[in-house]
Each structure stands twice: as C-alpha cells, then as structure tokens.
Coordinates of C-alpha atoms and ligand atoms in Angstrom, one line a residue:
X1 CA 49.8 20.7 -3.8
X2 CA 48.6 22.7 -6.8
X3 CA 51.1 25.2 -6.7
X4 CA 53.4 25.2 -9.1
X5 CA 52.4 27.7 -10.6
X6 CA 51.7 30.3 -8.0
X7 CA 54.9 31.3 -7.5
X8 CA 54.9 32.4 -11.3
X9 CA 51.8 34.8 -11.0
X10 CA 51.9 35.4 -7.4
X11 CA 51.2 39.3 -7.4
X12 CA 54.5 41.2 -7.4
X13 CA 53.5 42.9 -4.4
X14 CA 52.9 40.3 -2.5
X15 CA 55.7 38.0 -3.6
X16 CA 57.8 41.2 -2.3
X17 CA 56.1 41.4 1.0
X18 CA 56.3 37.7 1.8
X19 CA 60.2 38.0 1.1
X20 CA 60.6 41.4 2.8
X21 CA 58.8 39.6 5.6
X22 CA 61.6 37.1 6.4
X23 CA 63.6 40.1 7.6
X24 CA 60.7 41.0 9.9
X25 CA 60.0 37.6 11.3
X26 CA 63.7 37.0 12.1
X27 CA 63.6 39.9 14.4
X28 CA 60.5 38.9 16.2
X29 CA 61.6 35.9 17.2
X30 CA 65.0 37.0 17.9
X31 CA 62.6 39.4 20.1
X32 CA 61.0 36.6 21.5
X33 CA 57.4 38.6 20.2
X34 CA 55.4 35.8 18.5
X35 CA 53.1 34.2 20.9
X36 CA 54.7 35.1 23.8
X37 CA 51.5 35.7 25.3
X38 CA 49.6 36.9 24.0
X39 CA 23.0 48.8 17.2
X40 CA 21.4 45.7 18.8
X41 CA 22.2 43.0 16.9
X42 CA 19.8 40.3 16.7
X43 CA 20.7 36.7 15.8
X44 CA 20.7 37.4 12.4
X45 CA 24.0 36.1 11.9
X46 CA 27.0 37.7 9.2
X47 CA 24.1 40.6 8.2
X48 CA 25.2 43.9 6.8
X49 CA 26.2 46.2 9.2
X50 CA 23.6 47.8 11.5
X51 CA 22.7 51.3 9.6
X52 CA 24.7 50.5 6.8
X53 CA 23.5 51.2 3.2
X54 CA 22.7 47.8 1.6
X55 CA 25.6 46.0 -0.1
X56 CA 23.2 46.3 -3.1
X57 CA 23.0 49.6 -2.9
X58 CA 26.0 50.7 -4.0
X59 CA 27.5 52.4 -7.3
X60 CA 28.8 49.1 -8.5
X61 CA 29.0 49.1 -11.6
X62 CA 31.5 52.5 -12.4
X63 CA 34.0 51.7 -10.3
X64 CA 37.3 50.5 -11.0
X65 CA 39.1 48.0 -8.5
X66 CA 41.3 50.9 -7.2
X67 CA 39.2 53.8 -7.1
X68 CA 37.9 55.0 -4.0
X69 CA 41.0 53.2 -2.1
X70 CA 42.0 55.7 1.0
X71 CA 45.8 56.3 1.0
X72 CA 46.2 54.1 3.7
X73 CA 46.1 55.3 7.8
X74 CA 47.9 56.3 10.0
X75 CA 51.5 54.6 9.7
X76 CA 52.2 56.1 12.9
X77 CA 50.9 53.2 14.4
X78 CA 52.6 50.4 13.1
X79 CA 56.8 50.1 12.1
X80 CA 56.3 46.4 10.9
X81 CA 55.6 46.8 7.8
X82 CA 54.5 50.5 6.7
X83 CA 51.3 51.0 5.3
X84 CA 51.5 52.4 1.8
X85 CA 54.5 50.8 0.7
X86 CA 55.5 47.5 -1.4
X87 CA 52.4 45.7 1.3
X88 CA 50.0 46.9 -0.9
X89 CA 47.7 43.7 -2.1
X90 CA 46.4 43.9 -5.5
X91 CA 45.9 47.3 -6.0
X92 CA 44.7 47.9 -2.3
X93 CA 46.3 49.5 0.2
X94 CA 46.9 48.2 4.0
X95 CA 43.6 48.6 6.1
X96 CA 44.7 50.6 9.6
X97 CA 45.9 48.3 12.3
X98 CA 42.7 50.0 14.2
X99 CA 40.3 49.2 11.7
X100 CA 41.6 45.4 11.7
X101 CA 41.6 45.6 15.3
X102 CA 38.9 47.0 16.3
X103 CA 36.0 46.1 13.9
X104 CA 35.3 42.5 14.3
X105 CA 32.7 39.2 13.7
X106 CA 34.0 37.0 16.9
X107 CA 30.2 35.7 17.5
X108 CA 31.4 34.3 20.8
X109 CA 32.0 37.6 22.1
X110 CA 29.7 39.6 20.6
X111 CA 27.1 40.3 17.1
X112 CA 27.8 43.8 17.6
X113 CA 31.6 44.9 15.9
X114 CA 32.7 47.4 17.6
X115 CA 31.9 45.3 21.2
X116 CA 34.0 42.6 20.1
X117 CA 37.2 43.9 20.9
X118 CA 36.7 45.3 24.5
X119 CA 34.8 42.2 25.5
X120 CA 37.5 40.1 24.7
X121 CA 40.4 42.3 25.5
X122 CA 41.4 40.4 28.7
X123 CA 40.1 36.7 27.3
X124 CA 43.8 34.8 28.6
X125 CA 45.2 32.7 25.9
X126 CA 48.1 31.3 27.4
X127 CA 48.7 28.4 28.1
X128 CA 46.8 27.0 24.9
X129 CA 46.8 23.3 22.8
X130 CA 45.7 22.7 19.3
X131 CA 44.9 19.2 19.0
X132 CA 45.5 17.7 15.9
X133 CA 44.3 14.3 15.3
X134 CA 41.6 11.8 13.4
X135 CA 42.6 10.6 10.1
X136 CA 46.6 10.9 10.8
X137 CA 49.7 8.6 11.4
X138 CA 51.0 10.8 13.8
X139 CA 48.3 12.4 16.1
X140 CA 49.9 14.9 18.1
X141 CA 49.0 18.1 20.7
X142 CA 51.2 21.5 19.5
X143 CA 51.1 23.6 22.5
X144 CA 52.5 27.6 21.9
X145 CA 56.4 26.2 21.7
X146 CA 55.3 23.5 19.3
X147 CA 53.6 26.4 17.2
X148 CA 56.6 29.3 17.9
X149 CA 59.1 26.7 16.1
X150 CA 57.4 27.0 12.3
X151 CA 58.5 29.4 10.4
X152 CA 56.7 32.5 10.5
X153 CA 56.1 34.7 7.2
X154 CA 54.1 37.6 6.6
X155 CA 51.4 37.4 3.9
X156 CA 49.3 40.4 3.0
X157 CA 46.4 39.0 1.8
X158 CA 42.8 40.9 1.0
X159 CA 40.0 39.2 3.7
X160 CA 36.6 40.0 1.9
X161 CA 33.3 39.1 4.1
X162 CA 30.4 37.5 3.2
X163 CA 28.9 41.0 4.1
X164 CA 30.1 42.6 1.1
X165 CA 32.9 45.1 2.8
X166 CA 36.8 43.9 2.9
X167 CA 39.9 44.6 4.2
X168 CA 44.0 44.0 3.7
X169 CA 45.5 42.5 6.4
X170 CA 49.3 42.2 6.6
X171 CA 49.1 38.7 8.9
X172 CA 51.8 37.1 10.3
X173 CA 51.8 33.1 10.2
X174 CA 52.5 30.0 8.7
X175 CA 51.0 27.7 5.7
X176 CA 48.5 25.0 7.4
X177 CA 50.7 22.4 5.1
X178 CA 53.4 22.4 7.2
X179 CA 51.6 21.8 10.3
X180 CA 49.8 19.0 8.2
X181 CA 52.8 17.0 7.2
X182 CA 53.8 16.9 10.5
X183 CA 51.0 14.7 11.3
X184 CA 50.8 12.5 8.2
X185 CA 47.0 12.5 7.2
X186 CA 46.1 9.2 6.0
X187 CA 44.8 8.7 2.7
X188 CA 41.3 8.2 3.0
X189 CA 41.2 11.7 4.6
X190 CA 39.9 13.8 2.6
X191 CA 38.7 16.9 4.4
X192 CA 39.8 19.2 7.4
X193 CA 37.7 20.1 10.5
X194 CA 38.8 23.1 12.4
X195 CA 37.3 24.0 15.9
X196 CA 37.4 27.4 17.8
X197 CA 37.6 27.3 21.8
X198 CA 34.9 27.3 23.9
X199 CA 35.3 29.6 27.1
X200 CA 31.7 30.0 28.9
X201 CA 33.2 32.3 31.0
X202 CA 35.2 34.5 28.6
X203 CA 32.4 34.3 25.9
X204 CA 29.6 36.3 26.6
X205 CA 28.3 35.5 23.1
X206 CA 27.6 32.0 23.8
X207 CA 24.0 32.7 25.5
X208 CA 23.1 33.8 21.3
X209 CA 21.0 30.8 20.2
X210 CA 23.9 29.2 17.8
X211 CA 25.1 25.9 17.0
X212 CA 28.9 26.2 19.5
X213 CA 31.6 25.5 19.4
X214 CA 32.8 27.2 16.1
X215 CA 33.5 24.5 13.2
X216 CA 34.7 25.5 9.6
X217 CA 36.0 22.7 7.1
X218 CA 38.1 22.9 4.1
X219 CA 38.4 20.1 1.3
X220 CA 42.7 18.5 1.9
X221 CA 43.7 20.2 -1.2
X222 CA 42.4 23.7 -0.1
X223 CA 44.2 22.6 3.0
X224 CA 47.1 22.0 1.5
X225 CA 47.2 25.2 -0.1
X226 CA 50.4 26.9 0.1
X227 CA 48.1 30.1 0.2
X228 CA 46.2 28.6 3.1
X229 CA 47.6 30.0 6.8
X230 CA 47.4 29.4 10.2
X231 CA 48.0 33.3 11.3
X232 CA 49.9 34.0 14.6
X233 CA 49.3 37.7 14.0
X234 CA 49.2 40.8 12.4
X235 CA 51.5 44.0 11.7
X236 CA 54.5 42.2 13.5
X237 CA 52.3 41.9 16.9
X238 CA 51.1 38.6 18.0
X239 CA 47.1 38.3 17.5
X240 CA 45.2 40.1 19.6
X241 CA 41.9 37.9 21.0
X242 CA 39.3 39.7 18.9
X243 CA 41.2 38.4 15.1
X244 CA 41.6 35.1 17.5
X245 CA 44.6 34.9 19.3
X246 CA 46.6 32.7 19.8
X247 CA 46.0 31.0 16.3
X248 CA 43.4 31.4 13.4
X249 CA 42.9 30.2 9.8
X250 CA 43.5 32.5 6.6
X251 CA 42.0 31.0 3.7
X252 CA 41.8 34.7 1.5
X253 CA 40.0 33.4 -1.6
X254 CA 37.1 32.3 0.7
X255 CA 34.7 34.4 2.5
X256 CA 35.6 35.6 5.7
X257 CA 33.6 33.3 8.1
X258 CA 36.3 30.3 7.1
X259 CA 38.8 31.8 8.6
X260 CA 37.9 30.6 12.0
X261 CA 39.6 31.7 15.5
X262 CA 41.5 30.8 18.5
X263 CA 41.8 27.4 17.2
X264 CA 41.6 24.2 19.5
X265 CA 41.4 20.9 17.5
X266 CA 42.0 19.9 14.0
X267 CA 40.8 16.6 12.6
X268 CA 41.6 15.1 9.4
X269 CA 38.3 13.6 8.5
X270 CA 36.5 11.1 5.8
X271 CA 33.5 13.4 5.4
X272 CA 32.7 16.9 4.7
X273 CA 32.0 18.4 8.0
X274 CA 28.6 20.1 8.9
X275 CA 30.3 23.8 9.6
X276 CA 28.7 26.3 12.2
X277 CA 26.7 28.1 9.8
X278 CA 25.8 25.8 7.9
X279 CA 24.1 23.9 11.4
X280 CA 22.9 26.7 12.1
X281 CA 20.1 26.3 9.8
X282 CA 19.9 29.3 7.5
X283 CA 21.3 27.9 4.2
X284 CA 22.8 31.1 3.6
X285 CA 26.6 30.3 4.6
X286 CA 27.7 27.4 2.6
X287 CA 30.9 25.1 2.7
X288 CA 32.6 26.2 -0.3
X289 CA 32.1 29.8 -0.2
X290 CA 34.4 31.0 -2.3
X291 CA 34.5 34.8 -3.2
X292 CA 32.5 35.2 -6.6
X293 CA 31.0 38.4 -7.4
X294 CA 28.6 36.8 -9.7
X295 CA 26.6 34.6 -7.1
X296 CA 24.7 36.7 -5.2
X297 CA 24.0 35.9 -1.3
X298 CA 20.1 35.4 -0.9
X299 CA 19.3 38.5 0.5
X300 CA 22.1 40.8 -1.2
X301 CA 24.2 40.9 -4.4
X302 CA 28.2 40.3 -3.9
X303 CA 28.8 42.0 -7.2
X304 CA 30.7 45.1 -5.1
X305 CA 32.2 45.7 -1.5
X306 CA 32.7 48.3 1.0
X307 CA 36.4 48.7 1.5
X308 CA 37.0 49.4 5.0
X309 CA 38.7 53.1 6.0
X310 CA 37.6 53.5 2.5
X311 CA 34.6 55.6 1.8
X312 CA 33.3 53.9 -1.6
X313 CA 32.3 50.1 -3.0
X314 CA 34.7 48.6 -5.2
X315 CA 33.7 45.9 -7.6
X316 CA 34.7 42.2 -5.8
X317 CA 37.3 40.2 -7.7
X318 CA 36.6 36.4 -9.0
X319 CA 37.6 34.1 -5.9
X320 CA 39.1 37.3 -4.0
X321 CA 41.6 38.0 -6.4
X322 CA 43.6 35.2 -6.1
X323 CA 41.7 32.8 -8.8
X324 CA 44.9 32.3 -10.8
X325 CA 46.6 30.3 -8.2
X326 CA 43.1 28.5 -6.8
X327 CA 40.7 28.1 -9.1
X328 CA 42.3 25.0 -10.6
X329 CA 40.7 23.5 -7.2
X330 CA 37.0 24.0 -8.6
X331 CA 37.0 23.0 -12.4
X332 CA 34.6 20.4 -11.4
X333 CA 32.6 22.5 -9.1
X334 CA 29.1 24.0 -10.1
X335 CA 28.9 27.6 -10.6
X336 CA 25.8 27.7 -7.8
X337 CA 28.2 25.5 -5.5
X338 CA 30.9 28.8 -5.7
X339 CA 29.0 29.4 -2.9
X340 CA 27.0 26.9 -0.7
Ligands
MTE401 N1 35.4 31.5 16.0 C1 35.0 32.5 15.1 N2 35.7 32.7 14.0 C2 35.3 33.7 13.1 C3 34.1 34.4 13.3 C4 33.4 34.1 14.5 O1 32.3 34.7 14.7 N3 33.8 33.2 15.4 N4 33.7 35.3 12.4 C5 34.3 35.1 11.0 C6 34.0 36.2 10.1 S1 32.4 36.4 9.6 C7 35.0 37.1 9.6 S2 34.6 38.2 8.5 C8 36.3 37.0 10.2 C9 36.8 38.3 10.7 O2 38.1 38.3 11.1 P1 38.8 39.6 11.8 O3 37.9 40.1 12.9 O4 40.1 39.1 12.3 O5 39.0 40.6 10.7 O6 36.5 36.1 11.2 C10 35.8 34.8 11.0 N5 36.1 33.9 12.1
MO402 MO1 32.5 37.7 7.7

C-alpha cells in the first residue's frame, strides 16, 4: 500500500472525523445497528440532470472552492455525526441526509433520481453473500456476520459524479484492504472485479437496454487503498437500498459511477475487466476515471460542479481533492487516460 504518507496530509478534518468516528461505531454495534437488516429519462446513461443548466454553463471560473457552500441542512435529522461541525470535508460541508438519500443514479431501479428511492424502498437485502473469489489462496463467501465483524469507521469523504454536481457523505464502512487480506490474492492478480446484484423482480430498471449485471474494476493497488471502502452506511444508519445496501464501494478520488452497489461477487482477476459502462458502448465512461477538472467529458467540461443543497458551481479539485494521498498511483498514467 502507498500510504505512508497519507496519514501525514490527510485533511485535518477528516483525520478528526475518522477518529471521532470510533466512538460512533462502538455504539452501533453495541446497538446492534450495522446491517442488522437492513423527466423521462431516456437511455442516455450518467447525463446531466433533466432540466438542469449545462455543467458548462456555469460561472466557473470566479469561484472559489468554498463559496456558494450552503451552511449545511437540517441537523435535525441526523445525531450521528452533526452536520456543520468537525465532518466538514475539505472545505465543504455535510450534504443533508435527504439529499444523499433521496437523489440517486441506481440504474437498476430507475434513470430518473428522484424514482430511485421509492422504487427500491422495500428491495429485501437480508439474507445477502458477497463472494469473493478468482485469483486468491483463500476463496471465501462473507455473508452479513462475516461483514458485521470488520471494523467499522466513519469516513467523510466528497463523492463527485461524472455529471459534474457533488456531494459529502459521512459513510460508515470499512477499507476493501482488509477484506482483501483475508483472502490472500495471488500474485499474478492484478486487478479487482466488483459485481452489483441482479434482482429481475426488485429491479424495474433492468428492462433499460444495458449491459447487467453492474461491473466496476479497480487496478490492486487502487484496491488496496487505505482510502478505498466498502461502505455499510451513512450518518450512523445502515445503507438504505437506493446508496446500495447492504454493501457498496467508495473509491472518492474516482467518479461516482465506481462506487458500485449492493455488492455480490468480487474476483481478483489477471486482466482489466470490461466495466458496465464501458460495455455499454458509448466510450464516454472509462476505467480509470479519476476526478480531473482539466479533462473534459465529450459532451461537457468537468472544470466546475454543482454542489448539491447548494445553489452555485464550485470549481472541481484535481483527483477530487484527495490527489496528495493518490496520485502517486498515476505517475505513469497519460493525462487523456485520467479519464477513460
Ligand atoms: N449498481 C449500481 N451502482 C452505482 C450506480 C448504478 O446505477 N448502479 N450509479 C453510480 C453513480 S453514477 C453514482 S454518482 C453513485 C451514486 O451513489 P449514491 O446514490 O449513493 O449517492 O452510485 C454509483 N453506483
Ligand atoms: Mo454518477
């Protein structure tokens, strides 16, 4: 792992909130909470919002990365942890736990956002696997025990999609390392194959012409990323099934369609896998796709975002903010591959 430095420049902020957390994550599980159970779109997939102003469109160029930032919402909502407080994530505040719940891409479900939610309000995730297997000594099955006994911490990390708007999510979960070792990938693996369930029945978004089931990949290193995550939920509440319950990734340097949901088989594989958007045939939704405001997508600039609960664009940060503890990964990577 590359990460001996990131303890040194990990943002104060969220070195606090990922100690505070501890505190937080003993009393879940001492409340037995984690896991316990848990406009017409067409197929244009990961567009701008339906009526929204074109990411290009906006004032990009005078802001500053905090201006425009809303306060924070309603902290009646949530206890664990308080909006507005030490959460903060580089200069951002916490998106409202309705906002993170409530505006969603889950293309199995839905195209549309706000139908995401409702339709898969009563998707049943219990009982549920993740099979872990392919290039590994130690190929095992984790069902939700298996997954309640890592240790949980809270990361508050910034989420930026490929549609140019962004949130801060204060997720609760654990680094994808740990579940790795446990399995002892094999050296000639050298990448990491995720798959989201398929539920014909629960899934009314499976009818949409796309290449199913779900598949995202990251390189072993990214993998091994202490920064990387498998999330088990959000503002001290296990995951609801829109952000992917019961388990998702969290790779926040990466655009947001990486982060894949309700997760039901990792491999450890030899070559780079062929993701869902990238069989999907559009060539717009790389592998790498890692946050850089200076390679535009092919149909809008990611110089800027919208931040969401906010009300203006904020300039995007090199590789999401975090590039001091990632882009050590990429020296040998070329500045068109940032993205595809
Ligand atoms: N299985 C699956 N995972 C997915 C998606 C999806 O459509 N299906 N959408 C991705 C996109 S584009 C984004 S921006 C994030 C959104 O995560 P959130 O709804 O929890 O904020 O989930 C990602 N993971
Ligand atoms: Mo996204």
């Amino acid at each position: 792992m590359k990460t001996t430095r990131s303890s040194e420049i990990t943002p104060e902020s969220a070195y606090l909130s990922r100690r505070r957390f501890m505190t937080g994550a003993a009393k879940l599980l001492a409340g037995g909470a984690l896991l316990s159970a848990c406009g017409t779109a067409t197929p244009a997939p990961l567009d701008e919002e339906p009526g929204d102003p074109s990411p290009t469109s906006g004032p990009d160029a005078a802001l500053s990365p905090t201006e425009g930032v809303e306060p924070s919402a309603n902290s009646e909502e949530m206890t664990v942890p308080t909006a507005g407080q030490e959460t903060d994530e580089l200069g951002n505040s916490l998106t409202s736990f309705e906002a993170v719940t409530g505006y969603n891409n889950y293309y199995e479900f839905s195209l549309r956002k706000e139908e995401v939610a409702p339709l898969a309000k009563d998707w049943v995730t219990t009982p549920w696997t993740v099979r872990v297997g392919g290039l590994v000594n130690d190929a095992r099955t984790f069902d939700l025990d298996d997954l309640r006994a890592f240790e949980v911490e809270e990361r508050v990390y910034r989420m930026r999609c490929v549609e140019a708007w962004s949130m801060v999510i204060p997720w609760l979960g654990f680094p994808l390392w740990r579940l790795l070792e446990v399995v002892e990938p094999m050296s000639k693996a050298k990448y990491v194959r995720f798959e989201t369930a398929l539920d014909e029945k629960a899934m009314p978004g499976l009818g949409q012409p796309f290449p199913w089931p779900y598949v995202e990949g990251l390189r072993l290193d990214e993998a091994m990323h202490d920064l990387t995550i498998l999330s088990t939920g959000l503002y001290g509440k296990d995951l609801e099934p829109q952000n992917g319950a019961p388990i998702r990734l969290v790779v926040p340097w990466k655009y947001g369609f990486k982060s894949l949901k309700s997760i039901v088989k990792i491999d450890l594989v030899e070559e780079m896998p062929t993701t869902f958007w990238a069989g999907s045939g559009r060539g717009e939704y790389g592998f790498w796709a890692n946050v850089n405001p200076e390679v535009p997508h092919p149909r809008w600039s990611q110089a800027s975002e919208r931040i969401i609960g906010g009300s203006r664009r904020v300039p995007t940060l090199f590789l999401n903010g975090y590039a001091e503890e990632v882009a050590g990964m990429y020296d040998n990577l070329d500045a068109r591959d940032w993205y595809f």
